[in-house]
PDB file of C-alpha atoms and ligand atoms in Angstrom:
ATOM      1  CA  MET A  11      90.713 203.402  -0.272  1.00  0.00           C
ATOM      2  CA  PHE A  12      88.185 206.016   0.073  1.00  0.00           C
ATOM      3  CA  SER A  13      88.514 209.039  -2.238  1.00  0.00           C
ATOM      4  CA  PRO A  14      87.528 212.584  -1.301  1.00  0.00           C
ATOM      5  CA  PHE A  15      84.548 212.792  -4.111  1.00  0.00           C
ATOM      6  CA  LEU A  16      83.130 208.897  -2.703  1.00  0.00           C
ATOM      7  CA  LEU A  17      83.123 210.476   0.709  1.00  0.00           C
ATOM      8  CA  PHE A  18      81.307 213.565  -0.635  1.00  0.00           C
ATOM      9  CA  ALA A  19      78.519 211.090  -2.073  1.00  0.00           C
ATOM     10  CA  CYS A  20      78.231 208.862   1.040  1.00  0.00           C
ATOM     11  CA  LEU A  21      77.543 212.315   3.271  1.00  0.00           C
ATOM     12  CA  SER A  22      75.157 213.442   0.564  1.00  0.00           C
ATOM     13  CA  VAL A  23      73.185 210.308   0.298  1.00  0.00           C
ATOM     14  CA  ALA A  24      73.144 210.213   4.708  1.00  0.00           C
ATOM     15  CA  HIS A  25      71.766 213.799   4.346  1.00  0.00           C
ATOM     16  CA  ALA A  26      69.210 213.363   2.037  1.00  0.00           C
ATOM     17  CA  VAL A  27      65.660 214.345   3.290  1.00  0.00           C
ATOM     18  CA  SER A  28      63.217 211.350   3.500  1.00  0.00           C
ATOM     19  CA  ILE A  29      58.927 211.462   3.495  1.00  0.00           C
ATOM     20  CA  THR A  30      59.198 209.940   6.734  1.00  0.00           C
ATOM     21  CA  ASP A  31      61.893 212.594   8.208  1.00  0.00           C
ATOM     22  CA  ILE A  32      59.339 215.089   6.534  1.00  0.00           C
ATOM     23  CA  GLN A  33      55.997 213.621   8.409  1.00  0.00           C
ATOM     24  CA  GLY A  34      58.156 213.051  11.739  1.00  0.00           C
ATOM     25  CA  PRO A  35      56.119 211.493  15.373  1.00  0.00           C
ATOM     26  CA  ALA A  36      53.973 214.616  15.801  1.00  0.00           C
ATOM     27  CA  PHE A  37      50.958 216.768  14.300  1.00  0.00           C
ATOM     28  CA  ARG A  38      53.407 219.208  12.742  1.00  0.00           C
ATOM     29  CA  SER A  39      56.557 218.946  10.786  1.00  0.00           C
ATOM     30  CA  PRO A  40      59.690 218.964  12.205  1.00  0.00           C
ATOM     31  CA  LEU A  41      61.177 220.521   9.309  1.00  0.00           C
ATOM     32  CA  GLU A  42      58.014 222.678   8.607  1.00  0.00           C
ATOM     33  CA  GLY A  43      59.174 226.138   6.661  1.00  0.00           C
ATOM     34  CA  GLN A  44      62.542 224.381   5.149  1.00  0.00           C
ATOM     35  CA  VAL A  45      63.336 224.087   1.565  1.00  0.00           C
ATOM     36  CA  VAL A  46      64.373 220.578   1.393  1.00  0.00           C
ATOM     37  CA  GLU A  47      65.595 218.903  -1.666  1.00  0.00           C
ATOM     38  CA  GLY A  48      65.503 215.731  -3.734  1.00  0.00           C
ATOM     39  CA  VAL A  49      62.479 213.906  -1.658  1.00  0.00           C
ATOM     40  CA  ILE A  50      61.993 210.647  -3.484  1.00  0.00           C
ATOM     41  CA  GLY A  51      59.099 208.677  -3.707  1.00  0.00           C
ATOM     42  CA  ILE A  52      56.845 207.267  -5.843  1.00  0.00           C
ATOM     43  CA  VAL A  53      53.299 208.576  -7.171  1.00  0.00           C
ATOM     44  CA  THR A  54      50.213 206.838  -5.645  1.00  0.00           C
ATOM     45  CA  ALA A  55      47.544 209.452  -6.682  1.00  0.00           C
ATOM     46  CA  LYS A  56      47.174 212.840  -8.828  1.00  0.00           C
ATOM     47  CA  GLY A  57      44.464 215.694  -8.063  1.00  0.00           C
ATOM     48  CA  PRO A  58      43.260 219.243  -9.199  1.00  0.00           C
ATOM     49  CA  SER A  59      45.829 220.738  -6.569  1.00  0.00           C
ATOM     50  CA  GLY A  60      48.978 218.224  -6.801  1.00  0.00           C
ATOM     51  CA  PHE A  61      49.547 214.523  -6.125  1.00  0.00           C
ATOM     52  CA  TRP A  62      50.955 212.169  -3.397  1.00  0.00           C
ATOM     53  CA  ILE A  63      53.745 210.131  -2.777  1.00  0.00           C
ATOM     54  CA  GLN A  64      54.918 207.280  -0.820  1.00  0.00           C
ATOM     55  CA  GLY A  65      58.416 206.630   0.411  1.00  0.00           C
ATOM     56  CA  ASN A  66      59.694 203.399   2.429  1.00  0.00           C
ATOM     57  CA  ARG A  67      58.168 202.961   5.596  1.00  0.00           C
ATOM     58  CA  THR A  68      59.686 202.487   8.801  1.00  0.00           C
ATOM     59  CA  SER A  69      59.273 200.446  12.006  1.00  0.00           C
ATOM     60  CA  ASP A  70      57.245 203.413  13.690  1.00  0.00           C
ATOM     61  CA  ILE A  71      53.635 203.424  13.354  1.00  0.00           C
ATOM     62  CA  ARG A  72      53.410 207.278  14.311  1.00  0.00           C
ATOM     63  CA  VAL A  73      55.366 208.113  11.245  1.00  0.00           C
ATOM     64  CA  SER A  74      53.820 208.158   7.775  1.00  0.00           C
ATOM     65  CA  ASN A  75      55.435 207.590   4.739  1.00  0.00           C
ATOM     66  CA  GLY A  76      52.698 209.423   2.692  1.00  0.00           C
ATOM     67  CA  LEU A  77      52.931 213.185   1.480  1.00  0.00           C
ATOM     68  CA  ASN A  78      50.953 215.238  -0.465  1.00  0.00           C
ATOM     69  CA  VAL A  79      52.722 217.205  -3.155  1.00  0.00           C
ATOM     70  CA  PHE A  80      50.800 220.760  -3.443  1.00  0.00           C
ATOM     71  CA  THR A  81      50.927 222.736  -6.568  1.00  0.00           C
ATOM     72  CA  GLU A  82      48.635 223.916  -9.038  1.00  0.00           C
ATOM     73  CA  SER A  83      51.070 224.086 -11.991  1.00  0.00           C
ATOM     74  CA  THR A  84      48.871 221.792 -14.752  1.00  0.00           C
ATOM     75  CA  THR A  85      52.483 221.320 -15.843  1.00  0.00           C
ATOM     76  CA  ILE A  86      53.642 219.796 -12.988  1.00  0.00           C
ATOM     77  CA  ILE A  87      51.001 217.836 -12.540  1.00  0.00           C
ATOM     78  CA  ASN A  88      50.728 216.417 -16.057  1.00  0.00           C
ATOM     79  CA  SER A  89      54.418 215.629 -16.574  1.00  0.00           C
ATOM     80  CA  VAL A  90      53.671 212.776 -13.513  1.00  0.00           C
ATOM     81  CA  SER A  91      52.023 209.866 -13.553  1.00  0.00           C
ATOM     82  CA  VAL A  92      50.840 207.441 -10.959  1.00  0.00           C
ATOM     83  CA  GLY A  93      53.529 204.939 -10.434  1.00  0.00           C
ATOM     84  CA  ASP A  94      56.534 207.055 -11.385  1.00  0.00           C
ATOM     85  CA  GLN A  95      59.484 207.280  -8.919  1.00  0.00           C
ATOM     86  CA  VAL A  96      60.254 211.140  -8.450  1.00  0.00           C
ATOM     87  CA  SER A  97      62.462 213.429  -6.900  1.00  0.00           C
ATOM     88  CA  VAL A  98      60.831 216.660  -5.841  1.00  0.00           C
ATOM     89  CA  THR A  99      62.621 219.904  -4.325  1.00  0.00           C
ATOM     90  CA  GLY A 100      60.615 222.163  -2.500  1.00  0.00           C
ATOM     91  CA  THR A 101      59.219 223.827   0.851  1.00  0.00           C
ATOM     92  CA  VAL A 102      57.493 221.917   3.701  1.00  0.00           C
ATOM     93  CA  ASN A 103      54.335 223.783   4.633  1.00  0.00           C
ATOM     94  CA  GLU A 104      51.430 222.708   7.013  1.00  0.00           C
ATOM     95  CA  PHE A 105      48.356 224.035   5.598  1.00  0.00           C
ATOM     96  CA  ARG A 106      44.624 224.170   6.464  1.00  0.00           C
ATOM     97  CA  THR A 107      41.787 227.072   5.087  1.00  0.00           C
ATOM     98  CA  LYS A 108      41.748 229.531   6.660  1.00  0.00           C
ATOM     99  CA  GLY A 109      39.660 230.484   9.744  1.00  0.00           C
ATOM    100  CA  SER A 110      39.360 227.056   9.723  1.00  0.00           C
ATOM    101  CA  GLY A 111      39.793 224.436  12.667  1.00  0.00           C
ATOM    102  CA  ASP A 112      40.605 221.348  10.289  1.00  0.00           C
ATOM    103  CA  LEU A 113      43.938 219.790  11.311  1.00  0.00           C
ATOM    104  CA  PHE A 114      47.129 221.176   9.675  1.00  0.00           C
ATOM    105  CA  GLY A 115      47.744 219.138   6.179  1.00  0.00           C
ATOM    106  CA  THR A 116      51.787 218.534   5.756  1.00  0.00           C
ATOM    107  CA  GLU A 117      52.837 219.507   2.189  1.00  0.00           C
ATOM    108  CA  LEU A 118      55.910 219.607  -0.403  1.00  0.00           C
ATOM    109  CA  GLU A 119      55.589 222.244  -1.965  1.00  0.00           C
ATOM    110  CA  PRO A 120      57.807 222.179  -5.566  1.00  0.00           C
ATOM    111  CA  THR A 121      60.224 225.591  -5.683  1.00  0.00           C
ATOM    112  CA  ASN A 122      59.581 224.920  -9.679  1.00  0.00           C
ATOM    113  CA  ALA A 123      58.251 223.447 -12.771  1.00  0.00           C
ATOM    114  CA  SER A 124      62.336 221.660 -12.785  1.00  0.00           C
ATOM    115  CA  SER A 125      62.278 220.474  -9.357  1.00  0.00           C
ATOM    116  CA  VAL A 126      59.758 217.827 -10.074  1.00  0.00           C
ATOM    117  CA  VAL A 127      62.198 214.912 -11.795  1.00  0.00           C
ATOM    118  CA  VAL A 128      60.778 211.877 -12.840  1.00  0.00           C
ATOM    119  CA  LEU A 129      63.469 209.149 -12.376  1.00  0.00           C
ATOM    120  CA  SER A 130      61.729 205.825 -13.432  1.00  0.00           C
ATOM    121  CA  SER A 131      58.029 204.872 -14.227  1.00  0.00           C
ATOM    122  CA  GLY A 132      55.891 201.605 -13.425  1.00  0.00           C
ATOM    123  CA  HIS A 133      56.158 201.110 -10.049  1.00  0.00           C
ATOM    124  CA  SER A 134      53.416 199.581  -7.858  1.00  0.00           C
ATOM    125  CA  VAL A 135      52.643 200.731  -4.185  1.00  0.00           C
ATOM    126  CA  ALA A 136      51.200 198.157  -1.762  1.00  0.00           C
ATOM    127  CA  PRO A 137      48.307 199.935  -0.081  1.00  0.00           C
ATOM    128  CA  LEU A 138      48.369 199.429   3.810  1.00  0.00           C
ATOM    129  CA  ILE A 139      44.906 197.650   4.510  1.00  0.00           C
ATOM    130  CA  LEU A 140      43.371 198.919   7.529  1.00  0.00           C
ATOM    131  CA  GLY A 141      41.178 196.551   9.703  1.00  0.00           C
ATOM    132  CA  VAL A 142      44.017 194.127   8.656  1.00  0.00           C
ATOM    133  CA  GLU A 143      47.214 195.967   9.358  1.00  0.00           C
ATOM    134  CA  ARG A 144      46.308 198.529  11.358  1.00  0.00           C
ATOM    135  CA  SER A 145      42.532 199.512  13.124  1.00  0.00           C
ATOM    136  CA  PRO A 146      41.574 202.809  14.437  1.00  0.00           C
ATOM    137  CA  PRO A 147      41.251 203.199  18.385  1.00  0.00           C
ATOM    138  CA  THR A 148      37.424 203.435  19.170  1.00  0.00           C
ATOM    139  CA  GLN A 149      37.396 205.109  22.508  1.00  0.00           C
ATOM    140  CA  SER A 150      39.482 208.666  22.553  1.00  0.00           C
ATOM    141  CA  ILE A 151      39.823 211.057  20.004  1.00  0.00           C
ATOM    142  CA  SER A 152      42.227 213.284  21.639  1.00  0.00           C
ATOM    143  CA  ALA A 153      44.319 213.300  24.502  1.00  0.00           C
ATOM    144  CA  LEU A 154      42.950 216.511  24.716  1.00  0.00           C
ATOM    145  CA  ASP A 155      39.545 215.367  25.584  1.00  0.00           C
ATOM    146  CA  VAL A 156      39.572 216.390  29.630  1.00  0.00           C
ATOM    147  CA  GLY A 157      36.262 217.476  31.087  1.00  0.00           C
ATOM    148  CA  PRO A 158      32.782 215.959  31.113  1.00  0.00           C
ATOM    149  CA  ASP A 159      32.002 217.069  27.158  1.00  0.00           C
ATOM    150  CA  GLY A 160      35.014 215.508  25.967  1.00  0.00           C
ATOM    151  CA  PHE A 161      36.586 217.548  23.076  1.00  0.00           C
ATOM    152  CA  LEU A 162      33.406 219.809  23.496  1.00  0.00           C
ATOM    153  CA  SER A 163      35.371 221.291  26.196  1.00  0.00           C
ATOM    154  CA  VAL A 164      37.957 222.780  24.836  1.00  0.00           C
ATOM    155  CA  PRO A 165      38.584 226.389  25.122  1.00  0.00           C
ATOM    156  CA  ASN A 166      36.655 228.433  23.535  1.00  0.00           C
ATOM    157  CA  ASN A 167      35.442 226.076  21.118  1.00  0.00           C
ATOM    158  CA  GLN A 168      38.626 225.481  19.587  1.00  0.00           C
ATOM    159  CA  THR A 169      40.825 223.197  19.162  1.00  0.00           C
ATOM    160  CA  GLN A 170      44.671 223.105  20.811  1.00  0.00           C
ATOM    161  CA  VAL A 171      45.706 219.753  18.765  1.00  0.00           C
ATOM    162  CA  GLU A 172      48.119 221.987  16.314  1.00  0.00           C
ATOM    163  CA  VAL A 173      48.977 224.309  19.425  1.00  0.00           C
ATOM    164  CA  VAL A 174      50.216 221.536  21.879  1.00  0.00           C
ATOM    165  CA  ASN A 175      51.213 219.328  17.918  1.00  0.00           C
ATOM    166  CA  ALA A 176      51.623 216.288  20.747  1.00  0.00           C
ATOM    167  CA  THR A 177      53.855 213.539  19.517  1.00  0.00           C
ATOM    168  CA  LEU A 178      51.363 211.070  17.932  1.00  0.00           C
ATOM    169  CA  GLN A 179      49.778 208.177  20.510  1.00  0.00           C
ATOM    170  CA  PRO A 180      48.445 206.528  17.443  1.00  0.00           C
ATOM    171  CA  SER A 181      46.815 203.059  19.407  1.00  0.00           C
ATOM    172  CA  GLU A 182      45.139 205.266  22.202  1.00  0.00           C
ATOM    173  CA  PHE A 183      43.522 208.251  20.055  1.00  0.00           C
ATOM    174  CA  GLY A 184      41.559 208.433  17.475  1.00  0.00           C
ATOM    175  CA  ILE A 185      42.914 211.640  15.751  1.00  0.00           C
ATOM    176  CA  ASP A 186      46.579 210.698  15.920  1.00  0.00           C
ATOM    177  CA  PHE A 187      45.825 207.534  14.222  1.00  0.00           C
ATOM    178  CA  TRP A 188      44.488 209.089  10.978  1.00  0.00           C
ATOM    179  CA  GLU A 189      47.397 211.749  11.628  1.00  0.00           C
ATOM    180  CA  SER A 190      50.095 209.170  11.704  1.00  0.00           C
ATOM    181  CA  LEU A 191      48.519 207.752   8.388  1.00  0.00           C
ATOM    182  CA  GLU A 192      48.882 211.374   6.724  1.00  0.00           C
ATOM    183  CA  GLY A 193      49.401 211.337   2.886  1.00  0.00           C
ATOM    184  CA  GLN A 194      49.404 207.317   3.160  1.00  0.00           C
ATOM    185  CA  LEU A 195      47.443 204.878   0.355  1.00  0.00           C
ATOM    186  CA  VAL A 196      45.227 202.540   2.111  1.00  0.00           C
ATOM    187  CA  THR A 197      42.532 200.504   1.382  1.00  0.00           C
ATOM    188  CA  VAL A 198      39.415 200.298   3.432  1.00  0.00           C
ATOM    189  CA  ARG A 199      37.420 196.827   2.785  1.00  0.00           C
ATOM    190  CA  SER A 200      33.511 196.340   2.673  1.00  0.00           C
ATOM    191  CA  PRO A 201      33.271 200.152   3.500  1.00  0.00           C
ATOM    192  CA  THR A 202      29.306 201.285   5.017  1.00  0.00           C
ATOM    193  CA  VAL A 203      28.591 205.168   4.413  1.00  0.00           C
ATOM    194  CA  THR A 204      27.843 207.167   7.690  1.00  0.00           C
ATOM    195  CA  ASP A 205      26.112 209.911   6.098  1.00  0.00           C
ATOM    196  CA  PHE A 206      25.618 212.030   2.678  1.00  0.00           C
ATOM    197  CA  GLU A 207      28.282 213.707   0.287  1.00  0.00           C
ATOM    198  CA  SER A 208      29.674 216.761   1.415  1.00  0.00           C
ATOM    199  CA  LYS A 209      30.136 219.678  -0.813  1.00  0.00           C
ATOM    200  CA  PHE A 210      33.170 218.333  -2.281  1.00  0.00           C
ATOM    201  CA  GLY A 211      31.918 214.629  -2.520  1.00  0.00           C
ATOM    202  CA  GLU A 212      33.439 213.554   0.431  1.00  0.00           C
ATOM    203  CA  PHE A 213      31.795 211.215   3.074  1.00  0.00           C
ATOM    204  CA  TRP A 214      32.237 209.155   6.234  1.00  0.00           C
ATOM    205  CA  VAL A 215      32.518 205.536   6.397  1.00  0.00           C
ATOM    206  CA  TYR A 216      33.922 203.157   8.249  1.00  0.00           C
ATOM    207  CA  GLY A 217      35.254 199.522   7.484  1.00  0.00           C
ATOM    208  CA  LYS A 218      35.861 196.021   8.705  1.00  0.00           C
ATOM    209  CA  TRP A 219      37.198 196.705  12.078  1.00  0.00           C
ATOM    210  CA  PRO A 220      36.158 196.821  15.767  1.00  0.00           C
ATOM    211  CA  VAL A 221      33.751 199.561  16.465  1.00  0.00           C
ATOM    212  CA  THR A 222      31.880 200.511  19.214  1.00  0.00           C
ATOM    213  CA  GLY A 223      28.233 202.979  19.617  1.00  0.00           C
ATOM    214  CA  LEU A 224      26.964 200.890  16.136  1.00  0.00           C
ATOM    215  CA  ASN A 225      23.131 201.945  16.446  1.00  0.00           C
ATOM    216  CA  SER A 226      20.011 200.525  14.492  1.00  0.00           C
ATOM    217  CA  ARG A 227      20.603 202.967  11.760  1.00  0.00           C
ATOM    218  CA  GLY A 228      24.064 201.328  10.991  1.00  0.00           C
ATOM    219  CA  GLY A 229      25.783 204.518  11.565  1.00  0.00           C
ATOM    220  CA  LEU A 230      28.159 204.985  14.958  1.00  0.00           C
ATOM    221  CA  THR A 231      26.763 206.867  17.920  1.00  0.00           C
ATOM    222  CA  MET A 232      29.269 209.101  19.685  1.00  0.00           C
ATOM    223  CA  THR A 233      29.248 209.037  23.600  1.00  0.00           C
ATOM    224  CA  PHE A 234      31.009 210.791  26.032  1.00  0.00           C
ATOM    225  CA  GLY A 235      32.245 209.012  29.235  1.00  0.00           C
ATOM    226  CA  ALA A 236      34.712 208.327  31.636  1.00  0.00           C
ATOM    227  CA  THR A 237      37.476 206.670  29.145  1.00  0.00           C
ATOM    228  CA  ASP A 238      38.098 210.398  28.054  1.00  0.00           C
ATOM    229  CA  LEU A 239      39.454 211.337  31.211  1.00  0.00           C
ATOM    230  CA  PHE A 240      40.783 207.626  31.954  1.00  0.00           C
ATOM    231  CA  PHE A 241      43.127 208.106  29.048  1.00  0.00           C
ATOM    232  CA  TYR A 242      44.374 211.494  29.574  1.00  0.00           C
TER     233      TYR A 242
HETATM  234  C1  LIG B 320      55.932 219.941  16.300  1.00  0.00           C
HETATM  235  O1  LIG B 320      56.562 218.881  16.606  1.00  0.00           O
HETATM  236  C2  LIG B 320      57.933 218.454  15.886  1.00  0.00           C
HETATM  237  C3  LIG B 320      58.213 216.828  16.419  1.00  0.00           C
HETATM  238  O2  LIG B 320      58.373 216.683  17.722  1.00  0.00           O
HETATM  239  C4  LIG B 320      59.071 219.170  16.164  1.00  0.00           C
HETATM  240  O3  LIG B 320      59.816 218.773  15.531  1.00  0.00           O
HETATM  241  C5  LIG B 320      58.216 220.474  15.632  1.00  0.00           C
HETATM  242  O4  LIG B 320      59.402 221.566  15.934  1.00  0.00           O
HETATM  243  C6  LIG B 320      56.684 221.195  16.234  1.00  0.00           C
HETATM  244  N1  LIG B 320      56.254 222.465  15.361  1.00  0.00           N
HETATM  245  C7  LIG B 320      55.684 223.097  15.898  1.00  0.00           C
HETATM  246  C8  LIG B 320      55.101 224.175  15.308  1.00  0.00           C
HETATM  247  O5  LIG B 320      55.536 223.332  17.490  1.00  0.00           O
HETATM  248  C1  LIG B 321      63.073 202.013  -0.545  1.00  0.00           C
HETATM  249  O1  LIG B 321      64.105 200.870  -0.268  1.00  0.00           O
HETATM  250  C2  LIG B 321      64.566 200.239  -1.187  1.00  0.00           C
HETATM  251  C3  LIG B 321      65.033 198.963  -0.861  1.00  0.00           C
HETATM  252  O2  LIG B 321      65.936 198.584   0.345  1.00  0.00           O
HETATM  253  C4  LIG B 321      65.920 200.691  -1.599  1.00  0.00           C
HETATM  254  O3  LIG B 321      66.180 200.126  -3.015  1.00  0.00           O
HETATM  255  C5  LIG B 321      65.108 202.398  -2.123  1.00  0.00           C
HETATM  256  O4  LIG B 321      66.052 203.042  -2.611  1.00  0.00           O
HETATM  257  C6  LIG B 321      64.472 202.853  -1.007  1.00  0.00           C
HETATM  258  N1  LIG B 321      63.674 203.905  -1.768  1.00  0.00           N
HETATM  259  C7  LIG B 321      63.376 205.055  -1.102  1.00  0.00           C
HETATM  260  C8  LIG B 321      62.948 206.602  -1.260  1.00  0.00           C
HETATM  261  O5  LIG B 321      64.445 205.953   0.040  1.00  0.00           O
HETATM  262  C1  LIG B 322      63.976 225.690  -9.856  1.00  0.00           C
HETATM  263  O1  LIG B 322      64.470 225.415  -8.365  1.00  0.00           O
HETATM  264  C2  LIG B 322      65.894 224.472  -8.559  1.00  0.00           C
HETATM  265  C3  LIG B 322      65.542 223.847  -7.221  1.00  0.00           C
HETATM  266  O2  LIG B 322      64.560 222.956  -7.522  1.00  0.00           O
HETATM  267  C4  LIG B 322      66.570 225.870  -8.304  1.00  0.00           C
HETATM  268  O3  LIG B 322      67.958 225.015  -8.303  1.00  0.00           O
HETATM  269  C5  LIG B 322      66.325 226.254 -10.075  1.00  0.00           C
HETATM  270  O4  LIG B 322      67.412 227.156  -9.923  1.00  0.00           O
HETATM  271  C6  LIG B 322      65.122 226.761 -10.028  1.00  0.00           C
HETATM  272  N1  LIG B 322      65.148 227.676 -11.483  1.00  0.00           N
HETATM  273  C7  LIG B 322      64.435 228.635 -11.495  1.00  0.00           C
HETATM  274  C8  LIG B 322      64.094 229.026 -13.090  1.00  0.00           C
HETATM  275  O5  LIG B 322      63.821 229.307 -10.822  1.00  0.00           O
HETATM  276  C1  LIG B 323      31.056 225.996  22.487  1.00  0.00           C
HETATM  277  O1  LIG B 323      29.821 225.969  21.603  1.00  0.00           O
HETATM  278  C2  LIG B 323      28.612 225.741  22.310  1.00  0.00           C
HETATM  279  C3  LIG B 323      27.408 225.178  21.064  1.00  0.00           C
HETATM  280  O2  LIG B 323      27.394 225.832  20.608  1.00  0.00           O
HETATM  281  C4  LIG B 323      27.681 226.883  23.275  1.00  0.00           C
HETATM  282  O3  LIG B 323      26.746 226.837  23.595  1.00  0.00           O
HETATM  283  C5  LIG B 323      29.060 227.802  23.870  1.00  0.00           C
HETATM  284  O4  LIG B 323      29.012 228.946  24.013  1.00  0.00           O
HETATM  285  C6  LIG B 323      30.378 228.057  23.513  1.00  0.00           C
HETATM  286  N1  LIG B 323      31.485 228.318  24.154  1.00  0.00           N
HETATM  287  C7  LIG B 323      32.006 228.986  23.681  1.00  0.00           C
HETATM  288  C8  LIG B 323      33.307 229.475  24.833  1.00  0.00           C
HETATM  289  O5  LIG B 323      32.267 229.790  23.044  1.00  0.00           O
END
């Protein structure tokens, strides 16, 4: 027999927001700007401006199950460790540095220090092995690559990726592939570095997966071609 209390409990569980609900299948979150309660995930990494959590996958490869929890509160950052299962209440934001043409990063911004709760510890998350479980496409960057110069032909040299906010096609387009893994823990086996470090200490690599444009210096040469038009 169902008591009203049990029914209420069932409804609350059904309505709990998951990381995959926040990520959705497009470039921008379906829940952008909304406050979401009790999002559960396992902490996979920490940084100076927050940490990353990961929940269960779905069968839809367009939808990431990882998420950046953005906060500059050292109280919050110090309260979690890699391997903790946490519950986070906060606001879903799409962030990029003002004036940059970068892709937006989907983030969950905790309301306050009490809105991050450690539920249990000592969990592990298996990373997705790039080049084994999934590999990036090698021909086209984005569905918007039209015109003779591909992605350089965009109006006013401004990418329209976030304006169009298309549903991702990770098997066809490079940007869509990486967006579909946003915030996820991955492993790149035997990486080859293709340039020098940026001011953030970041650099580009490719792993053990099929590549095109491999040149004699070990880099990858980008070329413009009919495939850009073909894939549109
Ligand atoms: C982006 O696409 C998602 C999924 O289709 C949609 O829910 C969301 O409202 C869109 N956001 C914007 C700003 O267009
Ligand atoms: C993930 O799936 C497991 C096994 O079905 C379940 O016990 C767990 O509660 C799920 N985690 C989340 C965050 O939904
Ligand atoms: C902190 O945020 C929670 C929601 O996660 C809210 O219930 C609580 O009232 C807030 N506390 C303060 C002191 O603002
Ligand atoms: C786009 O950038 C190229 C190369 O910097 C420049 O020659 C061109 O004038 C720019 N086009 C527009 C519309 O700003």
